[in-house]
Coordinates of C-alpha atoms in Angstrom, one line a residue:
X1 CA 33.7 97.2 268.2
X2 CA 31.6 100.2 268.9
X3 CA 31.7 103.6 267.2
X4 CA 31.6 106.6 269.5
X5 CA 31.5 110.4 269.7
X6 CA 35.1 111.5 270.1
X7 CA 34.4 115.1 270.9
X8 CA 32.1 114.3 273.9
X9 CA 34.3 111.7 275.5
X10 CA 37.8 113.0 274.6
X11 CA 38.6 109.5 273.5
X12 CA 41.6 110.5 271.4
X13 CA 43.4 111.8 274.5
X14 CA 42.6 108.6 276.3
X15 CA 43.8 106.5 273.4
X16 CA 47.0 108.6 273.1
X17 CA 47.7 108.1 276.8
X18 CA 46.9 104.4 276.5
X19 CA 49.3 103.9 273.5
X20 CA 52.0 105.7 275.4
X21 CA 51.3 103.6 278.5
X22 CA 51.5 100.4 276.4
X23 CA 54.7 101.5 274.8
X24 CA 56.4 102.2 278.1
X25 CA 55.0 99.2 279.9
X26 CA 55.7 96.7 277.2
X27 CA 58.7 95.2 279.0
X28 CA 56.6 94.5 282.1
X29 CA 53.9 92.5 280.3
X30 CA 53.4 88.9 279.6
X31 CA 53.2 87.8 275.9
X32 CA 49.5 87.1 276.1
X33 CA 48.7 90.3 277.8
X34 CA 50.8 92.3 275.4
X35 CA 49.1 90.7 272.4
X36 CA 45.7 91.4 273.8
X37 CA 46.6 95.0 274.6
X38 CA 48.2 95.7 271.2
X39 CA 45.1 94.4 269.5
X40 CA 42.9 96.7 271.5
X41 CA 45.2 99.7 270.8
X42 CA 45.4 98.9 267.1
X43 CA 41.6 98.6 266.6
X44 CA 41.0 101.7 268.7
X45 CA 43.5 103.7 266.8
X46 CA 42.2 102.7 263.5
X47 CA 38.6 103.5 264.4
X48 CA 39.3 106.8 266.1
X49 CA 40.5 108.3 262.9
X50 CA 37.3 107.5 261.1
X51 CA 33.7 108.8 261.0
X52 CA 32.4 108.4 264.6
X53 CA 28.8 109.1 263.8
X54 CA 28.0 106.4 261.3
X55 CA 26.5 103.1 262.6
X56 CA 27.7 100.1 260.6
X57 CA 25.2 97.2 260.3
X58 CA 26.2 93.9 258.7
X59 CA 24.0 91.1 257.4
X60 CA 25.7 87.7 257.8
X61 CA 24.3 84.4 256.5
X62 CA 24.8 81.4 254.3
X63 CA 23.9 80.8 250.7
X64 CA 20.2 80.8 250.1
X65 CA 19.4 82.3 253.5
X66 CA 17.6 85.3 251.8
X67 CA 20.3 87.7 252.9
X68 CA 20.3 89.8 249.7
X69 CA 16.5 89.9 249.5
X70 CA 16.5 91.1 253.2
X71 CA 19.2 93.7 252.3
X72 CA 16.9 95.1 249.5
X73 CA 13.8 95.0 251.7
X74 CA 15.4 96.9 254.5
X75 CA 16.5 99.6 252.1
X76 CA 13.3 99.6 250.2
X77 CA 15.2 99.3 246.9
X78 CA 16.6 96.5 244.8
X79 CA 20.2 97.6 245.5
X80 CA 21.8 94.1 245.3
X81 CA 20.3 93.7 241.8
X82 CA 20.4 97.1 240.2
X83 CA 23.3 98.6 242.0
X84 CA 27.0 97.8 241.8
X85 CA 27.2 94.1 241.2
X86 CA 29.8 92.0 243.0
X87 CA 32.5 90.8 240.6
X88 CA 33.1 87.8 242.8
X89 CA 31.3 86.0 245.6
X90 CA 33.8 87.0 248.2
X91 CA 33.3 90.8 248.1
X92 CA 30.8 92.7 250.3
X93 CA 28.5 95.5 249.1
X94 CA 27.6 98.5 251.2
X95 CA 24.7 100.9 251.1
X96 CA 26.0 104.1 252.6
X97 CA 24.5 107.5 253.5
X98 CA 25.7 110.7 251.7
X99 CA 27.8 111.8 254.7
X100 CA 31.4 113.2 254.9
X101 CA 33.8 110.6 256.3
X102 CA 31.8 107.5 255.3
X103 CA 34.1 106.8 252.4
X104 CA 37.1 106.8 254.6
X105 CA 35.2 104.5 257.0
X106 CA 34.5 102.1 254.1
X107 CA 38.2 102.2 253.1
X108 CA 39.1 101.1 256.6
X109 CA 36.6 98.3 256.3
X110 CA 38.1 97.4 252.9
X111 CA 34.7 97.6 251.1
X112 CA 35.2 98.6 247.5
X113 CA 31.6 98.3 246.2
X114 CA 29.3 100.9 247.6
X115 CA 26.0 102.4 246.7
X116 CA 25.0 105.8 248.1
X117 CA 21.5 106.1 249.5
X118 CA 19.9 109.6 249.4
X119 CA 18.5 111.2 252.6
X120 CA 15.0 110.4 253.6
X121 CA 15.2 106.7 252.9
X122 CA 14.0 103.8 255.0
X123 CA 17.0 104.0 257.3
X124 CA 18.5 106.9 259.3
X125 CA 21.1 109.0 257.6
X126 CA 23.8 107.8 259.9
X127 CA 23.5 104.0 259.0
X128 CA 25.6 102.1 256.6
X129 CA 24.2 98.6 255.7
X130 CA 26.6 95.9 254.5
X131 CA 25.7 92.7 252.7
X132 CA 28.5 90.3 253.5
X133 CA 29.7 87.3 251.4
X134 CA 28.1 84.0 252.1
X135 CA 29.7 82.3 255.0
X136 CA 29.5 78.8 253.4
X137 CA 31.3 80.0 250.2
X138 CA 33.8 77.6 248.9
X139 CA 36.3 80.5 248.7
X140 CA 38.2 80.8 251.9
X141 CA 38.7 84.5 251.3
X142 CA 35.0 85.0 251.6
X143 CA 34.8 83.6 255.1
X144 CA 37.9 85.5 256.1
X145 CA 36.3 88.7 254.9
X146 CA 33.2 88.0 257.0
X147 CA 35.4 87.4 260.1
X148 CA 37.4 90.6 259.4
X149 CA 34.3 92.8 259.1
X150 CA 32.3 91.2 261.9
X151 CA 35.0 92.3 264.3
X152 CA 34.6 95.9 263.2
X153 CA 30.9 96.6 262.7
X154 CA 28.5 97.9 265.3
X155 CA 25.5 95.7 264.7
X156 CA 25.6 92.1 263.5
X157 CA 22.4 90.7 262.0
X158 CA 22.7 86.9 261.6
X159 CA 20.4 85.8 258.8
X160 CA 19.1 82.3 258.6
X161 CA 16.1 80.5 257.0
X162 CA 13.9 77.9 258.8
X163 CA 15.9 75.1 257.3
X164 CA 19.5 76.3 258.2
X165 CA 19.1 78.4 261.3
X166 CA 20.7 75.7 263.4
X167 CA 23.5 75.1 260.9
X168 CA 26.7 74.0 262.8
X169 CA 29.0 76.1 260.6
X170 CA 27.1 79.3 261.2
X171 CA 27.2 78.9 265.0
X172 CA 30.6 77.3 265.7
X173 CA 32.7 79.3 263.3
X174 CA 30.9 82.6 263.3
X175 CA 28.2 83.4 265.8
X176 CA 30.0 81.9 268.9
X177 CA 33.5 83.3 268.3
X178 CA 32.2 86.7 267.3
X179 CA 29.4 87.0 269.9
X180 CA 31.2 89.7 271.9
X181 CA 32.5 91.8 269.0
X182 CA 29.4 93.8 268.2
X183 CA 27.4 96.1 270.5
X184 CA 24.2 94.3 269.5
X185 CA 23.4 91.0 267.8
X186 CA 20.1 90.3 266.1
X187 CA 18.9 87.0 264.6
X188 CA 16.7 87.3 261.6
X189 CA 14.6 84.3 260.5
X190 CA 13.8 84.8 256.8
X191 CA 11.1 83.1 254.7
X192 CA 8.7 83.4 257.7
X193 CA 5.8 83.3 255.3
X194 CA 6.6 79.6 254.7
X195 CA 5.9 78.8 258.3
X196 CA 2.3 78.2 259.5
X197 CA 0.7 78.3 262.9
X198 CA 2.9 77.5 265.9
X199 CA 5.8 76.5 263.6
X200 CA 7.0 80.1 263.4
X201 CA 6.9 80.4 267.2
X202 CA 8.7 77.2 267.8
X203 CA 11.5 78.0 265.3
X204 CA 12.0 81.5 266.7
X205 CA 12.2 80.1 270.2
X206 CA 14.7 77.4 269.2
X207 CA 16.8 80.0 267.2
X208 CA 16.8 82.2 270.3
X209 CA 17.9 79.3 272.6
X210 CA 20.7 78.4 270.3
X211 CA 21.9 82.0 270.2
X212 CA 21.9 82.0 274.0
X213 CA 24.0 78.8 273.9
X214 CA 26.4 80.8 271.6
X215 CA 26.7 83.3 274.5
X216 CA 25.0 86.1 272.6
X217 CA 23.8 88.6 275.2
X218 CA 20.0 89.1 275.2
X219 CA 19.5 87.7 271.7
X220 CA 16.6 88.9 269.7
X221 CA 15.1 86.9 266.8
X222 CA 12.8 88.7 264.3
X223 CA 10.9 86.6 261.8
X224 CA 10.8 88.3 258.4
X225 CA 9.6 87.9 254.9
X226 CA 10.9 89.8 251.9
X227 CA 7.8 88.7 250.0
X228 CA 5.1 89.9 252.4
X229 CA 7.1 92.5 254.3
X230 CA 6.6 90.8 257.6
X231 CA 9.0 92.0 260.3
X232 CA 10.9 94.4 258.0
X233 CA 9.5 97.5 259.8
X234 CA 10.4 95.9 263.2
X235 CA 14.0 95.2 262.0
X236 CA 14.3 98.8 260.7
X237 CA 13.2 100.0 264.1
X238 CA 15.8 98.0 265.8
X239 CA 18.5 99.4 263.4
X240 CA 17.2 102.9 264.1
X241 CA 17.4 102.3 267.8
X242 CA 20.9 101.1 267.5
X243 CA 21.9 104.2 265.6
X244 CA 20.2 106.5 268.1
X245 CA 22.1 105.0 271.0
X246 CA 25.4 104.9 269.1
X247 CA 26.9 107.7 271.3
X248 CA 26.5 105.5 274.3
X249 CA 28.4 102.8 272.5
X250 CA 31.5 104.9 272.9
X251 CA 31.6 103.5 276.5
X252 CA 32.6 100.2 275.0
X253 CA 35.8 101.5 273.6
X254 CA 36.4 103.6 276.7
X255 CA 35.8 100.5 278.7
X256 CA 38.2 98.5 276.5
X257 CA 40.9 101.0 277.1
X258 CA 40.2 101.3 280.8
X259 CA 40.2 97.5 281.1
X260 CA 43.5 97.5 279.2
X261 CA 44.8 100.0 281.6
X262 CA 43.6 97.9 284.5
X263 CA 45.3 94.8 283.0
X264 CA 48.6 96.6 282.8
X265 CA 48.3 97.6 286.4
X266 CA 47.5 94.0 287.4
X267 CA 50.5 92.7 285.3
X268 CA 52.9 95.1 287.1
X269 CA 51.5 95.4 290.6
X270 CA 49.6 92.1 290.9
X271 CA 46.4 91.7 292.8
X272 CA 43.2 89.9 292.0
X273 CA 41.6 92.9 290.2
X274 CA 43.3 95.4 287.9
X275 CA 40.5 97.9 288.8
X276 CA 41.3 97.6 292.5
X277 CA 44.9 97.9 291.8
X278 CA 44.3 101.2 290.0
X279 CA 42.5 102.4 293.0
X280 CA 45.4 101.6 295.3
X281 CA 47.8 103.5 293.0
X282 CA 46.1 106.8 293.8
X283 CA 48.2 107.1 297.0
X284 CA 51.3 105.2 295.8
X285 CA 54.5 106.9 294.8
X286 CA 57.9 105.6 293.8
X287 CA 60.8 106.3 296.2
X288 CA 62.8 109.3 295.1
X289 CA 66.6 109.4 294.6
X290 CA 69.1 111.7 293.0
X291 CA 72.5 111.2 291.4
X292 CA 74.1 112.9 294.4
X293 CA 72.8 110.0 296.5
X294 CA 73.9 107.3 294.1
X295 CA 76.7 108.3 291.8
X296 CA 79.4 108.9 294.5
X297 CA 79.1 105.3 295.6
X298 CA 79.4 104.0 292.1
X299 CA 82.1 106.4 291.1
X300 CA 84.3 105.4 294.0
X301 CA 83.9 101.7 293.1
X302 CA 84.7 102.4 289.4
X303 CA 87.8 104.4 290.4
X304 CA 89.0 101.4 292.3
X305 CA 88.3 99.0 289.5
X306 CA 90.0 101.2 286.9
X307 CA 93.0 101.6 289.2
X308 CA 93.1 105.4 289.3
X309 CA 95.8 105.3 292.0
X310 CA 97.8 102.7 290.1
X311 CA 97.6 104.8 286.9
X312 CA 98.7 107.9 288.8
X313 CA 101.6 106.0 290.4
X314 CA 102.6 104.5 287.0
X315 CA 102.6 107.9 285.3
X316 CA 104.8 109.2 288.1
X317 CA 107.2 106.3 287.8
X318 CA 107.1 106.6 284.0
X319 CA 108.0 110.3 284.2
X320 CA 110.9 109.6 286.6
X321 CA 112.0 106.7 284.4
X322 CA 112.1 108.7 281.2
X323 CA 113.4 111.9 282.7
X324 CA 116.0 110.0 284.7
X325 CA 117.2 108.2 281.5
X326 CA 118.1 111.6 280.1
X327 CA 119.0 113.8 283.1
X328 CA 119.4 111.4 286.0
X329 CA 122.6 110.8 288.0
X330 CA 124.9 109.9 285.2
X331 CA 126.8 106.9 286.8
X332 CA 123.6 105.1 287.5
X333 CA 121.3 106.2 284.7
X334 CA 122.3 103.3 282.5
X335 CA 121.0 100.9 285.1
X336 CA 117.5 101.9 284.0
X337 CA 118.0 100.1 280.8
X338 CA 117.5 96.9 282.7
X339 CA 114.0 98.0 283.8
X340 CA 111.0 98.4 281.5
X341 CA 109.2 101.7 281.1
X342 CA 106.3 101.5 283.6
X343 CA 103.9 103.3 281.2
X344 CA 104.7 101.0 278.3
X345 CA 104.5 98.0 280.6
X346 CA 100.8 98.9 281.3
X347 CA 100.2 100.0 277.7
X348 CA 98.9 103.3 278.8
X349 CA 98.1 105.7 276.0
X350 CA 98.0 102.8 273.6
X351 CA 96.0 102.9 270.4
X352 CA 95.0 99.3 270.7
X353 CA 92.4 100.1 273.4
X354 CA 93.8 97.3 275.6
X355 CA 95.9 97.7 278.7
X356 CA 97.7 95.1 280.7
X357 CA 96.3 96.4 283.9
X358 CA 94.0 93.9 285.5
X359 CA 91.6 95.0 288.3
X360 CA 91.9 93.1 291.5
X361 CA 89.1 90.7 292.4
X362 CA 88.5 92.7 295.5
X363 CA 87.8 95.9 293.5
X364 CA 85.4 94.0 291.2
X365 CA 83.6 92.7 294.2
X366 CA 83.4 96.2 295.6
X367 CA 81.9 97.4 292.3
X368 CA 79.4 94.6 292.4
X369 CA 78.5 95.5 296.0
X370 CA 78.2 99.1 295.1
X371 CA 75.8 98.3 292.3
X372 CA 73.7 96.0 294.6
X373 CA 73.6 98.7 297.3
X374 CA 72.5 101.3 294.7
X375 CA 69.8 99.0 293.2
X376 CA 68.6 98.0 296.6
X377 CA 68.0 101.6 297.4
X378 CA 66.1 102.1 294.1
X379 CA 63.9 99.0 294.2
X380 CA 62.6 99.5 297.7
X381 CA 58.8 99.7 297.6
X382 CA 58.6 98.9 293.9
X383 CA 56.6 96.0 292.3
X384 CA 58.5 92.9 291.4
X385 CA 58.6 93.4 287.6
X386 CA 60.2 96.8 288.2
X387 CA 62.6 95.5 290.7
X388 CA 63.7 92.8 288.2
X389 CA 64.1 95.4 285.5
X390 CA 66.4 97.5 287.6
X391 CA 68.4 94.5 288.7
X392 CA 68.7 93.4 285.0
X393 CA 70.0 96.9 284.0
X394 CA 72.6 96.8 286.8
X395 CA 73.7 93.2 286.0
X396 CA 74.0 94.0 282.3
X397 CA 76.1 97.1 283.1
X398 CA 78.3 95.2 285.5
X399 CA 79.1 92.6 283.0
X400 CA 80.6 95.0 280.5
X401 CA 82.0 97.7 282.8
X402 CA 85.5 96.1 283.1
X403 CA 85.9 96.1 279.4
X404 CA 84.8 99.8 279.1
X405 CA 87.2 100.7 281.9
X406 CA 90.1 98.8 280.3
X407 CA 89.4 100.7 277.1
X408 CA 89.3 104.1 278.9
X409 CA 92.5 103.4 280.9
X410 CA 94.4 102.2 277.8
X411 CA 93.5 105.3 275.8
X412 CA 94.2 107.9 278.5
X413 CA 96.2 110.8 277.3
X414 CA 99.4 110.3 279.3
X415 CA 101.0 113.7 280.1
X416 CA 104.6 112.7 279.2
X417 CA 106.8 114.3 276.6
X418 CA 106.9 112.4 273.4
X419 CA 110.7 112.7 273.2
X420 CA 113.3 114.3 275.4
X421 CA 112.1 117.4 277.1
X422 CA 114.2 120.5 276.6
X423 CA 114.8 121.0 280.3
X424 CA 116.0 117.4 280.6
X425 CA 118.6 118.2 278.0
X426 CA 119.6 121.4 279.8
X427 CA 120.0 119.8 283.1
X428 CA 121.8 116.9 281.6
X429 CA 124.2 119.4 279.9
X430 CA 124.9 121.2 283.2
X431 CA 125.5 117.9 285.0
X432 CA 127.9 116.7 282.2
X433 CA 129.9 119.9 282.6
X434 CA 130.8 118.7 286.1
X435 CA 131.6 115.2 285.0
X436 CA 133.8 116.5 282.1
X437 CA 135.6 118.7 284.6
X438 CA 136.1 115.8 287.0
X439 CA 137.2 113.4 284.2
X440 CA 139.7 116.0 282.9
X441 CA 141.1 116.5 286.5
X442 CA 141.4 112.7 286.8
X443 CA 143.2 112.4 283.5
X444 CA 145.5 115.2 284.5
X445 CA 146.3 113.7 287.8
X446 CA 146.7 110.2 286.3
X447 CA 149.0 111.6 283.7
X448 CA 151.2 113.3 286.3
X449 CA 151.6 110.0 288.2
X450 CA 152.3 108.1 285.1
X451 CA 155.0 110.4 283.8
X452 CA 156.6 110.5 287.2
X453 CA 156.7 106.7 287.7
X454 CA 157.7 105.8 284.1
X455 CA 159.8 108.7 282.9
X456 CA 160.8 110.2 286.2
X457 CA 159.4 113.5 284.9
X458 CA 158.0 115.7 287.7
X459 CA 155.1 117.8 286.2
X460 CA 153.9 120.6 288.4
X461 CA 150.4 120.3 289.7
X462 CA 149.8 124.0 290.2
X463 CA 148.4 123.7 293.7
X464 CA 145.8 126.0 295.0
X465 CA 145.6 126.3 298.8
X466 CA 148.1 123.4 298.9
X467 CA 145.7 121.2 296.9
X468 CA 146.7 120.2 293.4
X469 CA 144.6 121.7 290.6
X470 CA 143.6 118.3 289.2
X471 CA 142.2 117.4 292.6
X472 CA 140.3 120.6 292.6
X473 CA 138.9 119.8 289.2
X474 CA 137.9 116.3 290.3
X475 CA 136.2 117.5 293.5
X476 CA 134.5 120.5 292.0
X477 CA 133.3 118.6 289.0
X478 CA 131.8 115.7 291.1
X479 CA 130.3 118.2 293.5
X480 CA 128.8 120.2 290.7
X481 CA 127.4 117.0 289.1
X482 CA 125.9 115.8 292.3
X483 CA 124.3 119.2 293.1
X484 CA 122.9 119.4 289.6
X485 CA 121.7 115.8 289.8
X486 CA 120.1 116.5 293.1
X487 CA 118.3 119.6 291.8
X488 CA 117.3 117.6 288.7
X489 CA 115.9 114.8 291.0
X490 CA 113.8 117.4 292.9
X491 CA 112.5 118.9 289.6
X492 CA 111.8 115.5 288.2
X493 CA 109.9 114.5 291.3
X494 CA 107.9 117.7 291.2
X495 CA 107.0 117.3 287.5
X496 CA 106.3 113.6 287.9
X497 CA 103.9 114.3 290.7
X498 CA 102.1 116.9 288.5
X499 CA 102.0 114.5 285.6
X500 CA 100.5 111.8 287.8
X501 CA 97.9 114.1 289.2
X502 CA 97.0 115.3 285.7
X503 CA 96.7 111.8 284.4
X504 CA 94.5 110.7 287.4
X505 CA 92.3 113.8 286.9
X506 CA 91.9 113.1 283.2
X507 CA 91.2 109.5 284.0
X508 CA 88.6 110.4 286.6
X509 CA 86.8 112.7 284.1
X510 CA 86.7 109.8 281.6
X511 CA 85.5 107.4 284.3
X512 CA 82.8 109.9 285.4
X513 CA 81.5 109.7 281.9
X514 CA 81.6 105.9 282.0
X515 CA 79.6 106.0 285.3
X516 CA 77.1 108.4 283.8
X517 CA 76.7 106.5 280.5
X518 CA 77.0 102.9 281.4
X519 CA 75.9 102.7 285.1
X520 CA 73.9 105.7 286.1
X521 CA 72.0 106.5 282.9
X522 CA 70.5 103.0 282.4
X523 CA 69.2 103.0 285.9
X524 CA 67.9 106.5 285.6
X525 CA 66.2 105.8 282.2
X526 CA 64.5 102.7 283.7
X527 CA 63.4 104.7 286.7
X528 CA 62.0 107.4 284.5
X529 CA 60.2 104.8 282.4
X530 CA 58.6 103.3 285.6
X531 CA 57.6 106.8 286.8
X532 CA 56.0 107.6 283.5
X533 CA 54.1 104.3 283.6
X534 CA 52.8 105.1 287.1
X535 CA 51.9 108.6 286.1
X536 CA 49.9 107.3 283.1
X537 CA 48.2 104.7 285.2
X538 CA 47.1 107.4 287.7
X539 CA 45.6 109.6 285.0
X540 CA 41.9 109.7 285.1
X541 CA 41.7 107.9 288.5

């Protein structure tokens, strides 16, 4: 890939935007497109952090091709012999200029063996020349090293001698697959001094033809001889030219990132050309929506599924049941023992997180309808991948929402006294005063009749307004009990209503959080992701 001037072209900003775009658009891309784009981003990111001014030139060839001799001839020094020797046949050696940042560049290229070339040599001060391992080495690691470096250098020089320039291994495994990786590709025919007459012309022409077959753009073949110096100056000139135009090579990376951007646009919005798609996005905007437009519809449906009205009614009934068991009309309060506590029957306020309340199928259908209506409003005018993403978010939320609602309903803080409320006891005591008075009057009256019928004893009844006192006691006691019971019933109804409202309000607040967290937030996050992708696609257009 090419090296470029980052300060001139603001490539880091473009790369940052591209990486953010790729991160946000990952869910919208096919596997092949994602792999391709991640490779582009990875190589671009690696190279941007390195020296952007040094041109990296690599010599690639087979054993005996004269590659090391050519390496020395270009540099004008016997580097491969008197410099740092390779400990194995699979490691490259680099001749590097004395520039800041070159060492870091060599680290990225994973080249350990380096020789620094002083300024004023045969090559410009911004050129690093690499002698790669032999491609026909029996060591697999050597060939892998060549492939690794060939993808990352700026100028590839394929070195071959007159006997092996058409070697199948050289062309099928290296030149052809790597033809598009370097900005420029040069073929060098070594040992040109061994060719006579028209032989050199024919071999150069045939080598050029084969390179064209390998899809090398505008291949150039230079016949050279390390012995006579033939073609060495011409090759140096080509290397110098490549270094001089290196700033322009930045356009390759910019183009790669722009092409990647266009590919993302094509993957999401379709079309025959990603570039054309980017053009059309200039005037494209996603439909806007707010939570005020969407949440009321979802909230109403969730309230129905969670049974807010049922919970309110149950809490009211539960309050009446518990208060009535303590302070209700005494003759009938024991009948409540034959009925279950409504709150306990639904397991409200349970620590288990499970309630026996089951939403009606109709409410579930209403929630599903509300979600579809909400999503339909969001996806209008969006590309298909984004429509599918929003639908997937809604479907996923809908699958688990009944479970979340059941959990919320079961753990609601039921506003009922844990035991017997004080005022229940007070009202019960007042009512019991009446019943005690009535019972005493009844016993008195019964005793009088019993004594008179069995013992013929006539006990005075101490009438008051011609009505016997026991009768007064019975009547006043019952009337008192009934009045207190009626007052208690009114108070219980009032307090039950308040408890039901408090429970429903607490449940609504909990359900509002469920709507926000499990229904609205996923849709909003997905919408924001899509808007950010669109914003990044539009940048620079």
